[in-house]
mmCIF file of C-alpha atoms in Angstrom:
data_model
loop_
_atom_site.group_PDB
_atom_site.id
_atom_site.type_symbol
_atom_site.label_atom_id
_atom_site.label_comp_id
_atom_site.label_asym_id
_atom_site.label_seq_id
_atom_site.Cartn_x
_atom_site.Cartn_y
_atom_site.Cartn_z
ATOM 1 C CA MET A 452 45.575 -52.732 12.925
ATOM 2 C CA GLN A 453 46.273 -51.139 9.439
ATOM 3 C CA ALA A 454 43.333 -51.983 7.719
ATOM 4 C CA ASN A 455 41.485 -50.457 11.069
ATOM 5 C CA ARG A 456 43.397 -47.110 10.478
ATOM 6 C CA ARG A 457 43.066 -47.211 6.545
ATOM 7 C CA ASP A 458 39.250 -47.753 7.155
ATOM 8 C CA ALA A 459 38.309 -44.816 9.748
ATOM 9 C CA ARG A 460 40.439 -42.534 7.419
ATOM 10 C CA ARG A 461 38.346 -43.679 4.582
ATOM 11 C CA ASN A 462 35.206 -42.884 6.984
ATOM 12 C CA ASP A 463 36.421 -39.952 8.190
ATOM 13 C CA ARG A 464 36.758 -38.422 4.814
ATOM 14 C CA ALA A 465 33.543 -39.574 3.553
ATOM 15 C CA GLY A 466 31.945 -38.232 6.249
ATOM 16 C CA TRP A 467 33.702 -34.748 5.403
ATOM 17 C CA TRP A 468 32.210 -35.236 1.717
ATOM 18 C CA CYS A 469 28.627 -36.257 3.142
ATOM 19 C CA GLY A 470 28.827 -32.909 5.355
ATOM 20 C CA ILE A 471 29.954 -30.877 2.168
ATOM 21 C CA LEU A 472 26.792 -32.240 0.005
ATOM 22 C CA VAL A 473 24.334 -31.713 2.798
ATOM 23 C CA LEU A 474 25.763 -28.084 3.052
ATOM 24 C CA GLY A 475 25.408 -27.794 -0.506
ATOM 25 C CA LEU A 476 22.024 -29.106 -0.366
ATOM 26 C CA ALA A 477 20.544 -27.010 1.962
ATOM 27 C CA LEU A 478 22.119 -23.818 0.325
ATOM 28 C CA ALA A 479 20.264 -24.885 -2.998
ATOM 29 C CA ALA A 480 17.070 -24.984 -1.201
ATOM 30 C CA ALA A 481 17.355 -21.965 0.694
ATOM 31 C CA ALA A 482 18.656 -19.999 -2.292
ATOM 32 C CA PRO A 483 14.973 -18.520 -3.442
ATOM 33 C CA ALA A 484 14.670 -17.469 0.046
ATOM 34 C CA LEU A 485 17.984 -15.630 -0.249
ATOM 35 C CA ALA A 486 17.500 -13.993 -3.271
ATOM 36 C CA GLN A 487 13.986 -12.844 -2.376
ATOM 37 C CA LYS A 488 13.394 -9.230 -1.850
ATOM 38 C CA ASP A 489 13.016 -7.534 1.502
ATOM 39 C CA GLY A 490 9.402 -6.666 2.389
ATOM 40 C CA LEU A 491 6.361 -7.296 0.907
ATOM 41 C CA TYR A 492 5.860 -4.096 -1.007
ATOM 42 C CA ASP A 493 7.990 -2.369 -3.885
ATOM 43 C CA GLU A 494 8.758 0.941 -2.329
ATOM 44 C CA GLY A 495 9.552 2.785 -5.469
ATOM 45 C CA ARG A 496 6.107 2.106 -7.141
ATOM 46 C CA VAL A 497 3.590 4.738 -7.241
ATOM 47 C CA LEU A 498 -0.151 4.102 -7.678
ATOM 48 C CA GLU A 499 -0.813 6.716 -10.352
ATOM 49 C CA HIS A 500 -3.573 9.184 -9.957
ATOM 50 C CA MET A 501 -6.722 7.802 -11.897
ATOM 51 C CA ARG A 502 -8.592 10.892 -12.605
ATOM 52 C CA ASN A 503 -11.740 8.955 -10.789
ATOM 53 C CA GLU A 504 -12.652 12.157 -8.623
ATOM 54 C CA CYS A 505 -14.956 13.606 -11.224
ATOM 55 C CA ARG A 506 -16.296 10.382 -12.604
ATOM 56 C CA GLY A 507 -18.032 12.302 -15.718
ATOM 57 C CA THR A 508 -19.785 14.832 -14.070
ATOM 58 C CA PRO A 509 -20.305 17.983 -15.731
ATOM 59 C CA ASP A 510 -18.388 21.295 -14.604
ATOM 60 C CA CYS A 511 -16.275 19.405 -12.291
ATOM 61 C CA MET A 512 -12.756 20.687 -11.388
ATOM 62 C CA THR A 513 -9.901 18.803 -9.700
ATOM 63 C CA VAL A 514 -8.366 20.354 -6.650
ATOM 64 C CA GLU A 515 -4.927 18.974 -5.340
ATOM 65 C CA SER A 516 -3.827 18.634 -1.923
ATOM 66 C CA ARG A 517 -0.273 19.117 -0.940
ATOM 67 C CA ASP A 518 2.052 16.099 -1.389
ATOM 68 C CA ARG A 519 2.183 14.665 1.623
ATOM 69 C CA ARG A 520 5.306 12.599 3.035
ATOM 70 C CA VAL A 521 4.306 9.429 5.660
ATOM 71 C CA ALA A 522 6.986 8.130 7.763
ATOM 72 C CA VAL A 523 7.735 4.652 8.361
ATOM 73 C CA GLY A 524 5.164 3.161 10.712
ATOM 74 C CA GLN A 525 3.082 6.037 11.302
ATOM 75 C CA SER A 526 -0.240 7.628 9.562
ATOM 76 C CA ALA A 527 -1.127 11.000 8.245
ATOM 77 C CA ILE A 528 -4.289 12.984 7.608
ATOM 78 C CA VAL A 529 -4.649 14.774 3.988
ATOM 79 C CA ARG A 530 -7.318 16.857 3.627
ATOM 80 C CA ALA A 531 -8.800 19.032 0.562
ATOM 81 C CA HIS A 532 -11.258 21.359 -0.096
ATOM 82 C CA CYS A 533 -13.344 22.707 -2.741
ATOM 83 C CA PRO A 534 -13.458 26.375 -3.654
ATOM 84 C CA SER A 535 -16.579 28.395 -3.341
ATOM 85 C CA SER A 536 -17.591 28.620 -6.972
ATOM 86 C CA HIS A 537 -17.378 24.655 -6.930
ATOM 87 C CA PRO A 538 -18.533 24.049 -3.354
ATOM 88 C CA HIS A 539 -19.747 20.123 -3.795
ATOM 89 C CA VAL A 540 -17.184 17.319 -3.647
ATOM 90 C CA VAL A 541 -17.996 14.546 -6.162
ATOM 91 C CA GLY A 542 -15.465 12.074 -5.563
ATOM 92 C CA TRP A 543 -11.600 11.516 -4.464
ATOM 93 C CA ASP A 544 -8.591 10.069 -5.992
ATOM 94 C CA THR A 545 -4.925 9.502 -4.787
ATOM 95 C CA GLU A 546 -1.630 9.381 -6.298
ATOM 96 C CA GLN A 547 0.356 7.234 -3.556
ATOM 97 C CA SER A 548 3.281 5.054 -2.660
ATOM 98 C CA GLU A 549 2.296 1.090 -3.217
ATOM 99 C CA HIS A 550 2.891 0.874 0.559
ATOM 100 C CA LEU A 551 0.304 3.348 1.839
ATOM 101 C CA ALA A 552 -2.904 2.418 2.701
ATOM 102 C CA VAL A 553 -5.556 5.300 2.259
ATOM 103 C CA THR A 554 -8.867 5.350 3.988
ATOM 104 C CA ALA A 555 -11.680 8.219 3.700
ATOM 105 C CA LEU A 556 -12.402 9.299 7.193
ATOM 106 C CA PRO A 557 -15.788 9.922 8.383
ATOM 107 C CA PRO A 558 -17.061 13.474 9.058
ATOM 108 C CA LYS A 559 -16.689 14.991 12.393
ATOM 109 C CA PRO A 560 -19.941 13.839 14.607
ATOM 110 C CA GLN A 561 -21.856 15.996 15.894
ATOM 111 C CA ALA A 562 -21.026 17.392 19.647
ATOM 112 C CA GLY A 563 -21.718 14.319 22.122
ATOM 113 C CA ALA A 564 -22.924 11.905 18.988
ATOM 114 C CA ALA A 565 -20.905 8.653 18.775
ATOM 115 C CA PRO A 566 -19.716 8.225 15.053
ATOM 116 C CA ASP A 567 -21.964 6.663 12.680
ATOM 117 C CA PRO A 568 -19.842 3.882 10.511
ATOM 118 C CA GLU A 569 -21.877 4.145 7.628
ATOM 119 C CA ASP A 570 -20.514 7.546 7.412
ATOM 120 C CA ALA A 571 -17.265 6.278 6.465
ATOM 121 C CA GLY A 572 -16.298 7.962 3.104
ATOM 122 C CA SER A 573 -19.190 9.894 2.773
ATOM 123 C CA LEU A 574 -18.623 13.613 1.379
ATOM 124 C CA VAL A 575 -19.536 16.220 3.703
ATOM 125 C CA ALA A 576 -19.927 20.172 2.220
ATOM 126 C CA SER A 577 -16.704 20.942 0.490
ATOM 127 C CA ARG A 578 -14.074 19.082 1.962
ATOM 128 C CA VAL A 579 -12.435 15.373 1.981
ATOM 129 C CA LEU A 580 -10.310 14.116 4.723
ATOM 130 C CA VAL A 581 -7.942 10.899 4.376
ATOM 131 C CA GLY A 582 -5.855 8.748 6.604
ATOM 132 C CA ALA A 583 -2.619 7.379 4.896
ATOM 133 C CA THR A 584 -0.988 4.983 6.753
ATOM 134 C CA ASN A 585 2.591 3.470 5.792
ATOM 135 C CA ASN A 586 2.853 -0.151 6.002
ATOM 136 C CA GLY A 587 6.054 -0.629 4.189
ATOM 137 C CA ASP A 588 10.061 0.107 5.166
ATOM 138 C CA LYS A 589 10.334 3.460 3.381
ATOM 139 C CA VAL A 590 8.743 6.821 3.727
ATOM 140 C CA GLY A 591 5.724 6.934 1.280
ATOM 141 C CA ARG A 592 4.069 9.759 -0.321
ATOM 142 C CA VAL A 593 0.424 10.531 -1.208
ATOM 143 C CA THR A 594 -1.428 13.405 -2.987
ATOM 144 C CA LEU A 595 -5.369 13.655 -2.591
ATOM 145 C CA PHE A 596 -7.401 14.769 -5.763
ATOM 146 C CA VAL A 597 -10.786 16.256 -4.642
ATOM 147 C CA GLY A 598 -13.472 16.333 -7.823
ATOM 148 C CA CYS A 599 -15.580 19.266 -7.364
ATOM 149 C CA SER A 600 -18.781 20.516 -8.594
ATOM 150 C CA ALA A 601 -21.113 23.971 -8.685
ATOM 151 C CA GLY A 602 -23.923 21.915 -8.870
ATOM 152 C CA VAL A 603 -25.151 18.928 -6.215
ATOM 153 C CA PRO A 604 -23.812 15.965 -7.903
ATOM 154 C CA LYS A 605 -25.816 12.789 -8.352
ATOM 155 C CA VAL A 606 -23.413 10.333 -6.506
ATOM 156 C CA THR A 607 -24.533 6.948 -5.769
ATOM 157 C CA ALA A 608 -21.143 5.668 -4.167
ATOM 158 C CA THR A 609 -18.073 6.803 -3.076
ATOM 159 C CA LEU A 610 -14.357 5.674 -2.803
ATOM 160 C CA ARG A 611 -13.457 4.540 1.031
ATOM 161 C CA HIS A 612 -10.123 3.151 0.419
ATOM 162 C CA ARG A 613 -7.424 2.576 -1.705
ATOM 163 C CA SER A 614 -4.167 0.535 -1.467
ATOM 164 C CA GLY A 615 -2.024 -1.307 -3.724
ATOM 165 C CA VAL A 616 -1.298 -5.131 -3.742
ATOM 166 C CA PRO A 617 2.237 -6.081 -2.414
ATOM 167 C CA SER A 618 4.424 -6.550 -5.392
ATOM 168 C CA HIS A 619 6.873 -8.374 -3.902
ATOM 169 C CA HIS A 620 4.280 -11.063 -2.667
ATOM 170 C CA THR A 621 2.003 -11.705 -6.117
ATOM 171 C CA THR A 622 3.080 -11.423 -9.688
ATOM 172 C CA PHE A 623 0.795 -8.921 -11.667
ATOM 173 C CA SER A 624 -0.656 -11.842 -13.024
ATOM 174 C CA GLY A 625 -2.570 -12.751 -9.728
ATOM 175 C CA GLY A 626 -0.357 -15.928 -9.066
ATOM 176 C CA PRO A 627 2.067 -16.335 -6.173
ATOM 177 C CA ARG A 628 5.858 -15.563 -7.044
#
């Protein structure tokens, strides 16, 4: 009977240590996930203005919109107009938070006409409209830069969308973290 009690106590202690060992292994396996930053985006990172709005067009001037804040889960329209001295849009660029996606909006269709998807990102007269959508967990900001020319530019392609690669999802070398 004494031997059975001793064996039972030894088995209880062994079970307790096994439980600690299993818990320790589980915590060690979960440590990388627990240490990972919240969200996909680095909300402090800014995609810099790359000065692509004029694309080498002579006599091109840059017009800057006001800084626009975009709330979490919201979208905003940002616009910029060329002055009468330089009425032709050459292109556009932004400075924006990494977690914002900015897309050129199509021109307003004629009354009663359906919008043409091919018009998305096209440049109309002397203005550019873009939609900025916040995909992150913090307020983001965007500033629109429009290149304006005195003469009709020879533009063959226009920017349609700008967004950042989620910093917390990949490394800057392209591989997974």
